[in-house]
Amino acid sequence: MSAPLLDVKGLTKSFGGLVATDGLDLGVSAGETHAVIGPNGAGKTTLLAQLAGQLRPDAGTIHFDGADITGLSAPARSLRGLARSFQITSIFRDFTVLDNVALAIQAHAGHSFRLWQPARRDAALRDPAGAILERVGLGGRAEVVAGNLAHGEQRQLEIAMALGTRPKLLLLDEPMAGMGGEDSERMKAFLGSLKGTCTMLLVEHDMDAVFTLADRVTVMVYGRALACGAPAEIRADERVRQAYLGDEEGV
Amino acid sequence: MSAMNLRRWLTALCLALFALVPVVAGVFGQPFLLDIFDRIMIISIAAVSLNLIMGYGGMISFGHAAYLGIGAYSIGIPAYYGYYDAALQLPLAIAASALFALVTGYICLRTRGVYFIMITLAFAQMAYFAFISVEEYGGDDGLVIEARSRVPAGVVDLESNVQLYYVVFAVLVGALYLVHRIVNSRFGLVIQGAKDNDERMRAIGFNTFRYRLTCYVIAGAMCGLAGWLLGNFNNFFSPEMIAWTRSGELIFMVVLGGMGSVFGPVLGTVAFIVLEEVLSGFTIYWELIFGAFLILVVVFVRGGLMGMIAKFERPRP
Ligand SMILES: Nc1ncnc2c1ncn2[C@@H]1O[C@H](COP(=O)(O)OP(=O)(O)OP(=O)(O)O)[C@@H](O)[C@H]1O
Ligand SMILES: [Mg+2]
C-alpha cells in the first residue's frame, strides 16, 4: 500500500490536567472513508481541530500528502487541500448562502487583494458555488441569508463550504448532528455520493451511517485509538463492544 | 433591488446639497455655512474611513482621530520650516498615517474585542502626548499654519475658501466611491467575512490578518487625508485634534449614521455637527440633551439613521 494521505503519529494534547489526545496514531489512505467513533468527550473534535490547525498539539506529528504540516497555520493547511466541517455549525450568518460558498472558492482562487471589481458579479466564483449548492441540495436557497436557514440546511451549507475549497481530504465533524430523520437520510445519501470522489475522515455518532459509509473505523476512547479496522471487525471486537458499542447494541 | 431605493436617492440628494452650499452661502451672504459644511465634509471623510474598519471589518478603533492629527501635523510641521508645497505635504500626510496604521495595526490586530479598543486608544494617547511634549510645535496650544498647502498655479488655489470647499467635496465623493468599490470587491468580502466569523475564514484558507491589516492601513491613510484637509481648513494644528474624545465622537457619528452602510457615516456626521451647533446655541447644558439623544438613537434604531431610512424602502424579496 502507498503512503497514507494523512499520517498522524503520537499526537498529544492536554487541557490542564485533562489529556484529550493521548499519543494517537492514525492513518487515512487516499480514497477511503475513514470513520472515527467514540463516546462523548473521547477527543474526536479535539483531534479534528489539531488536524485542521485550529489547535496546536503538544507533541506528535501530522503528515499530509507527503509533507509535515504539524507547524502550518489553518489557512495554509486549507490551501494544501485539508477541509474541515464543524460540529457546531460555523457559517457566515450575515452573508447569503451563495456568498458563503463563493467565499470558500475565492479563498482558493489566488490572493484576494483585489479591491475594485465587484466580487458578487464574478462568474468565476458564483458559477462553481451555484453548482456545489445544487449538489448538496441547496440550489433553491442560494439567495437566502445563511443565518435564516433551517438547522438541517445550515448543516448542508457547512459541507458545501468545505467542498468549495476542493479538498483532498474532508474532515467531517458529526455532519448529521441534530438532524431529523428525513434530513439525516438525505445527508447520508449525499455523503455516500461523495464516497470515492473525495477522501473523508468522518466523525459521527449515527452508527447506521458509520457502518454503511465507512471503509475503516477507528474507535477512540480517552484520546486513544482503541481499535482500528473494517466495520465488520469493529462490530465483532470485544473491547469495543464493552467500551462503547455495548449501549448502542441492536443498531 | 426595489425601484424606489430611498437610500440611493438620499445619498445623491445630500451630495447635491453639499455641492450647492457655496452658491447659497454666496447669494445670502452667509459665509459661516461654508465653514460648517467644510467641517461636516472633512469629518465625514474621517467617519467614512472609520466605518470601513469598524462597520465592515469589526475593528472598533478608539484612536482614529490620531490620523486627523497626523495629517494636520504633516502640513503644520513643514509649514513651520517654510515648506508649503502640497506635493510634499500631501504625500507626507498619507504616508505618515499609513505608516502609523501599519505599525500600530500590526500589534493591535493580534487582539480582539475590548482589548483591541483599549490598545488603539493607548496608541492614540501616545501620539497625543508625543505632540504635547514637543514645545517647538506649540506643545499644548498647537501652532498657527501661516499658509495653506500650495498647489501649482492654475490647478486650484487652496487659499480661496470656495476652491478649498470643492476640493474637500471632491475628496469626500472620491472616498465614498472608493469605499463602495472596496466593500463589494473580493477584498471587501474577506474583511466582512473575518468580522462575521474569523475562525471559519481561516479554515477555508484565508490568512485574515494580512487582509485586516491592509484594510486598517487604507482607513488610516484615508483619515490622514482628511487630516490634511482639516489642517488646511483650520489654518491651525494642535494636540487637541486627536484627544480621545475626538475618537469617541467619530465612533458616535458612525454608529449614529449606520455602521456598514457606505453613506451612513456622512448622515451621522451631519446630524452630529448640526445638532451640536443648534443645541449649543440655546443652552449651556446642550451636551446633556445631546447625550440623551444619542443614547435613544443607539438603543432604538438598530442600524442608525441609514437603518431607519431603509425601513421605509419597499421590502426586498
Ligand atoms: N478548549 C478546551 N479546554 C478545555 N477542555 C477542553 C477543550 N476542548 C475540549 N475539552 C475537553 O476535552 C475532551 C475532549 O473533547 P472533544 O470535544 O474533543 O470530545 P468529542 O469526542 O468531540 O465529544 P462529542 O462526541 O461530545 O463531540 C472533553 O473532556 C472536553 O471537555
Ligand atoms: Mg465533538
PDB file of N, CA and C in Angstrom, chain B residues 219-273:
ATOM      1  N   ALA B 219      -7.705  52.597   5.770  1.00  0.00           N
ATOM      2  CA  ALA B 219      -8.558  53.507   6.551  1.00  0.00           C
ATOM      3  C   ALA B 219      -7.721  54.598   7.214  1.00  0.00           C
ATOM      4  N   GLY B 220      -6.542  54.226   7.707  1.00  0.00           N
ATOM      5  CA  GLY B 220      -5.667  55.211   8.335  1.00  0.00           C
ATOM      6  C   GLY B 220      -5.221  56.265   7.338  1.00  0.00           C
ATOM      7  N   ALA B 221      -4.825  55.820   6.151  1.00  0.00           N
ATOM      8  CA  ALA B 221      -4.369  56.755   5.130  1.00  0.00           C
ATOM      9  C   ALA B 221      -5.495  57.697   4.706  1.00  0.00           C
ATOM     10  N   MET B 222      -6.699  57.131   4.600  1.00  0.00           N
ATOM     11  CA  MET B 222      -7.842  57.949   4.190  1.00  0.00           C
ATOM     12  C   MET B 222      -8.138  59.015   5.251  1.00  0.00           C
ATOM     13  N   CYS B 223      -8.030  58.637   6.508  1.00  0.00           N
ATOM     14  CA  CYS B 223      -8.279  59.603   7.576  1.00  0.00           C
ATOM     15  C   CYS B 223      -7.139  60.624   7.644  1.00  0.00           C
ATOM     16  N   GLY B 224      -5.911  60.191   7.297  1.00  0.00           N
ATOM     17  CA  GLY B 224      -4.800  61.126   7.246  1.00  0.00           C
ATOM     18  C   GLY B 224      -5.037  62.201   6.184  1.00  0.00           C
ATOM     19  N   LEU B 225      -5.662  61.776   5.097  1.00  0.00           N
ATOM     20  CA  LEU B 225      -6.020  62.718   4.037  1.00  0.00           C
ATOM     21  C   LEU B 225      -7.046  63.731   4.567  1.00  0.00           C
ATOM     22  N   ALA B 226      -7.999  63.238   5.346  1.00  0.00           N
ATOM     23  CA  ALA B 226      -8.961  64.146   5.984  1.00  0.00           C
ATOM     24  C   ALA B 226      -8.244  65.115   6.904  1.00  0.00           C
ATOM     25  N   GLY B 227      -7.215  64.613   7.595  1.00  0.00           N
ATOM     26  CA  GLY B 227      -6.429  65.466   8.483  1.00  0.00           C
ATOM     27  C   GLY B 227      -5.696  66.561   7.717  1.00  0.00           C
ATOM     28  N   TRP B 228      -5.220  66.210   6.560  1.00  0.00           N
ATOM     29  CA  TRP B 228      -4.550  67.195   5.689  1.00  0.00           C
ATOM     30  C   TRP B 228      -5.545  68.299   5.318  1.00  0.00           C
ATOM     31  N   LEU B 229      -6.763  67.916   4.988  1.00  0.00           N
ATOM     32  CA  LEU B 229      -7.795  68.903   4.663  1.00  0.00           C
ATOM     33  C   LEU B 229      -8.148  69.739   5.890  1.00  0.00           C
ATOM     34  N   LEU B 230      -8.224  69.086   7.044  1.00  0.00           N
ATOM     35  CA  LEU B 230      -8.598  69.788   8.275  1.00  0.00           C
ATOM     36  C   LEU B 230      -7.554  70.842   8.647  1.00  0.00           C
ATOM     37  N   GLY B 231      -6.285  70.465   8.515  1.00  0.00           N
ATOM     38  CA  GLY B 231      -5.211  71.416   8.800  1.00  0.00           C
ATOM     39  C   GLY B 231      -5.305  72.623   7.883  1.00  0.00           C
ATOM     40  N   ASN B 232      -5.568  72.369   6.612  1.00  0.00           N
ATOM     41  CA  ASN B 232      -5.708  73.465   5.655  1.00  0.00           C
ATOM     42  C   ASN B 232      -6.916  74.332   5.959  1.00  0.00           C
ATOM     43  N   PHE B 233      -7.992  73.683   6.344  1.00  0.00           N
ATOM     44  CA  PHE B 233      -9.219  74.409   6.629  1.00  0.00           C
ATOM     45  C   PHE B 233      -9.077  75.262   7.892  1.00  0.00           C
ATOM     46  N   ASN B 234      -8.505  74.679   8.930  1.00  0.00           N
ATOM     47  CA  ASN B 234      -8.363  75.392  10.212  1.00  0.00           C
ATOM     48  C   ASN B 234      -7.244  76.415  10.226  1.00  0.00           C
ATOM     49  N   ASN B 235      -6.257  76.238   9.339  1.00  0.00           N
ATOM     50  CA  ASN B 235      -5.017  77.007   9.425  1.00  0.00           C
ATOM     51  C   ASN B 235      -4.396  76.882  10.806  1.00  0.00           C
ATOM     52  N   PHE B 236      -4.495  75.676  11.338  1.00  0.00           N
ATOM     53  CA  PHE B 236      -4.110  75.530  12.722  1.00  0.00           C
ATOM     54  C   PHE B 236      -3.967  74.051  13.034  1.00  0.00           C
ATOM     55  N   PHE B 237      -3.025  73.709  13.891  1.00  0.00           N
ATOM     56  CA  PHE B 237      -2.994  72.328  14.376  1.00  0.00           C
ATOM     57  C   PHE B 237      -2.634  72.318  15.847  1.00  0.00           C
ATOM     58  N   SER B 238      -3.234  71.380  16.568  1.00  0.00           N
ATOM     59  CA  SER B 238      -2.925  71.244  17.986  1.00  0.00           C
ATOM     60  C   SER B 238      -3.230  69.817  18.431  1.00  0.00           C
ATOM     61  N   PRO B 239      -2.622  69.403  19.541  1.00  0.00           N
ATOM     62  CA  PRO B 239      -2.863  68.031  20.013  1.00  0.00           C
ATOM     63  C   PRO B 239      -4.338  67.787  20.318  1.00  0.00           C
ATOM     64  N   GLU B 240      -5.073  68.844  20.601  1.00  0.00           N
ATOM     65  CA  GLU B 240      -6.483  68.683  20.947  1.00  0.00           C
ATOM     66  C   GLU B 240      -7.269  67.981  19.836  1.00  0.00           C
ATOM     67  N   MET B 241      -6.771  68.135  18.585  1.00  0.00           N
ATOM     68  CA  MET B 241      -7.447  67.489  17.453  1.00  0.00           C
ATOM     69  C   MET B 241      -7.503  65.977  17.582  1.00  0.00           C
ATOM     70  N   ILE B 242      -6.591  65.420  18.379  1.00  0.00           N
ATOM     71  CA  ILE B 242      -6.552  63.955  18.449  1.00  0.00           C
ATOM     72  C   ILE B 242      -6.824  63.453  19.855  1.00  0.00           C
ATOM     73  N   ALA B 243      -7.374  64.324  20.711  1.00  0.00           N
ATOM     74  CA  ALA B 243      -7.733  63.871  22.058  1.00  0.00           C
ATOM     75  C   ALA B 243      -8.705  62.700  21.930  1.00  0.00           C
ATOM     76  N   TRP B 244      -8.745  61.863  22.958  1.00  0.00           N
ATOM     77  CA  TRP B 244      -9.553  60.639  22.844  1.00  0.00           C
ATOM     78  C   TRP B 244     -11.033  60.942  22.669  1.00  0.00           C
ATOM     79  N   THR B 245     -11.473  62.116  23.153  1.00  0.00           N
ATOM     80  CA  THR B 245     -12.884  62.455  22.968  1.00  0.00           C
ATOM     81  C   THR B 245     -13.215  62.603  21.485  1.00  0.00           C
ATOM     82  N   ARG B 246     -12.232  63.056  20.713  1.00  0.00           N
ATOM     83  CA  ARG B 246     -12.443  63.193  19.259  1.00  0.00           C
ATOM     84  C   ARG B 246     -12.665  61.817  18.633  1.00  0.00           C
ATOM     85  N   SER B 247     -11.866  60.860  19.057  1.00  0.00           N
ATOM     86  CA  SER B 247     -12.043  59.499  18.536  1.00  0.00           C
ATOM     87  C   SER B 247     -13.411  58.967  18.938  1.00  0.00           C
ATOM     88  N   GLY B 248     -13.822  59.274  20.161  1.00  0.00           N
ATOM     89  CA  GLY B 248     -15.138  58.835  20.625  1.00  0.00           C
ATOM     90  C   GLY B 248     -16.246  59.437  19.782  1.00  0.00           C
ATOM     91  N   GLU B 249     -16.087  60.718  19.445  1.00  0.00           N
ATOM     92  CA  GLU B 249     -17.103  61.369  18.601  1.00  0.00           C
ATOM     93  C   GLU B 249     -17.203  60.700  17.238  1.00  0.00           C
ATOM     94  N   LEU B 250     -16.051  60.336  16.689  1.00  0.00           N
ATOM     95  CA  LEU B 250     -16.073  59.661  15.380  1.00  0.00           C
ATOM     96  C   LEU B 250     -16.852  58.352  15.468  1.00  0.00           C
ATOM     97  N   ILE B 251     -16.618  57.608  16.531  1.00  0.00           N
ATOM     98  CA  ILE B 251     -17.361  56.348  16.704  1.00  0.00           C
ATOM     99  C   ILE B 251     -18.859  56.639  16.755  1.00  0.00           C
ATOM    100  N   PHE B 252     -19.219  57.689  17.515  1.00  0.00           N
ATOM    101  CA  PHE B 252     -20.634  58.037  17.629  1.00  0.00           C
ATOM    102  C   PHE B 252     -21.240  58.398  16.275  1.00  0.00           C
ATOM    103  N   MET B 253     -20.502  59.146  15.497  1.00  0.00           N
ATOM    104  CA  MET B 253     -21.010  59.541  14.183  1.00  0.00           C
ATOM    105  C   MET B 253     -21.287  58.315  13.323  1.00  0.00           C
ATOM    106  N   VAL B 254     -20.372  57.363  13.375  1.00  0.00           N
ATOM    107  CA  VAL B 254     -20.541  56.153  12.567  1.00  0.00           C
ATOM    108  C   VAL B 254     -21.754  55.361  13.050  1.00  0.00           C
ATOM    109  N   VAL B 255     -21.857  55.190  14.360  1.00  0.00           N
ATOM    110  CA  VAL B 255     -22.976  54.408  14.906  1.00  0.00           C
ATOM    111  C   VAL B 255     -24.295  55.123  14.645  1.00  0.00           C
ATOM    112  N   LEU B 256     -24.284  56.431  14.847  1.00  0.00           N
ATOM    113  CA  LEU B 256     -25.488  57.233  14.630  1.00  0.00           C
ATOM    114  C   LEU B 256     -25.954  57.153  13.180  1.00  0.00           C
ATOM    115  N   GLY B 257     -25.029  57.239  12.260  1.00  0.00           N
ATOM    116  CA  GLY B 257     -25.394  57.229  10.844  1.00  0.00           C
ATOM    117  C   GLY B 257     -25.750  55.844  10.339  1.00  0.00           C
ATOM    118  N   GLY B 258     -25.103  54.856  10.901  1.00  0.00           N
ATOM    119  CA  GLY B 258     -25.385  53.497  10.461  1.00  0.00           C
ATOM    120  C   GLY B 258     -24.116  52.788  10.038  1.00  0.00           C
ATOM    121  N   MET B 259     -23.696  51.848  10.888  1.00  0.00           N
ATOM    122  CA  MET B 259     -22.496  51.086  10.569  1.00  0.00           C
ATOM    123  C   MET B 259     -22.754  50.197   9.373  1.00  0.00           C
ATOM    124  N   GLY B 260     -21.752  50.004   8.565  1.00  0.00           N
ATOM    125  CA  GLY B 260     -21.884  49.040   7.495  1.00  0.00           C
ATOM    126  C   GLY B 260     -22.769  49.498   6.360  1.00  0.00           C
ATOM    127  N   SER B 261     -23.032  50.819   6.274  1.00  0.00           N
ATOM    128  CA  SER B 261     -23.584  51.340   5.030  1.00  0.00           C
ATOM    129  C   SER B 261     -22.623  52.439   4.610  1.00  0.00           C
ATOM    130  N   VAL B 262     -22.304  52.501   3.334  1.00  0.00           N
ATOM    131  CA  VAL B 262     -21.202  53.360   2.912  1.00  0.00           C
ATOM    132  C   VAL B 262     -21.475  54.827   3.256  1.00  0.00           C
ATOM    133  N   PHE B 263     -22.728  55.261   3.044  1.00  0.00           N
ATOM    134  CA  PHE B 263     -23.037  56.683   3.216  1.00  0.00           C
ATOM    135  C   PHE B 263     -23.470  57.023   4.642  1.00  0.00           C
ATOM    136  N   GLY B 264     -23.862  56.035   5.416  1.00  0.00           N
ATOM    137  CA  GLY B 264     -24.355  56.261   6.776  1.00  0.00           C
ATOM    138  C   GLY B 264     -23.525  57.234   7.610  1.00  0.00           C
ATOM    139  N   PRO B 265     -22.201  57.045   7.663  1.00  0.00           N
ATOM    140  CA  PRO B 265     -21.380  57.922   8.493  1.00  0.00           C
ATOM    141  C   PRO B 265     -21.492  59.400   8.114  1.00  0.00           C
ATOM    142  N   VAL B 266     -21.789  59.682   6.850  1.00  0.00           N
ATOM    143  CA  VAL B 266     -21.944  61.085   6.447  1.00  0.00           C
ATOM    144  C   VAL B 266     -23.199  61.661   7.117  1.00  0.00           C
ATOM    145  N   LEU B 267     -24.283  60.875   7.075  1.00  0.00           N
ATOM    146  CA  LEU B 267     -25.513  61.315   7.755  1.00  0.00           C
ATOM    147  C   LEU B 267     -25.256  61.510   9.237  1.00  0.00           C
ATOM    148  N   GLY B 268     -24.526  60.575   9.820  1.00  0.00           N
ATOM    149  CA  GLY B 268     -24.207  60.668  11.247  1.00  0.00           C
ATOM    150  C   GLY B 268     -23.446  61.942  11.552  1.00  0.00           C
ATOM    151  N   THR B 269     -22.486  62.279  10.696  1.00  0.00           N
ATOM    152  CA  THR B 269     -21.686  63.480  10.914  1.00  0.00           C
ATOM    153  C   THR B 269     -22.543  64.732  10.773  1.00  0.00           C
ATOM    154  N   VAL B 270     -23.396  64.739   9.743  1.00  0.00           N
ATOM    155  CA  VAL B 270     -24.281  65.898   9.555  1.00  0.00           C
ATOM    156  C   VAL B 270     -25.148  66.082  10.797  1.00  0.00           C
ATOM    157  N   ALA B 271     -25.791  64.987  11.233  1.00  0.00           N
ATOM    158  CA  ALA B 271     -26.672  65.077  12.398  1.00  0.00           C
ATOM    159  C   ALA B 271     -25.898  65.545  13.617  1.00  0.00           C
ATOM    160  N   PHE B 272     -24.730  64.985  13.809  1.00  0.00           N
ATOM    161  CA  PHE B 272     -23.912  65.293  14.982  1.00  0.00           C
ATOM    162  C   PHE B 272     -23.521  66.772  15.005  1.00  0.00           C
ATOM    163  N   ILE B 273     -22.972  67.253  13.905  1.00  0.00           N
ATOM    164  CA  ILE B 273     -22.447  68.624  13.898  1.00  0.00           C
ATOM    165  C   ILE B 273     -23.572  69.652  13.879  1.00  0.00           C
TER     166      ILE B 273
END
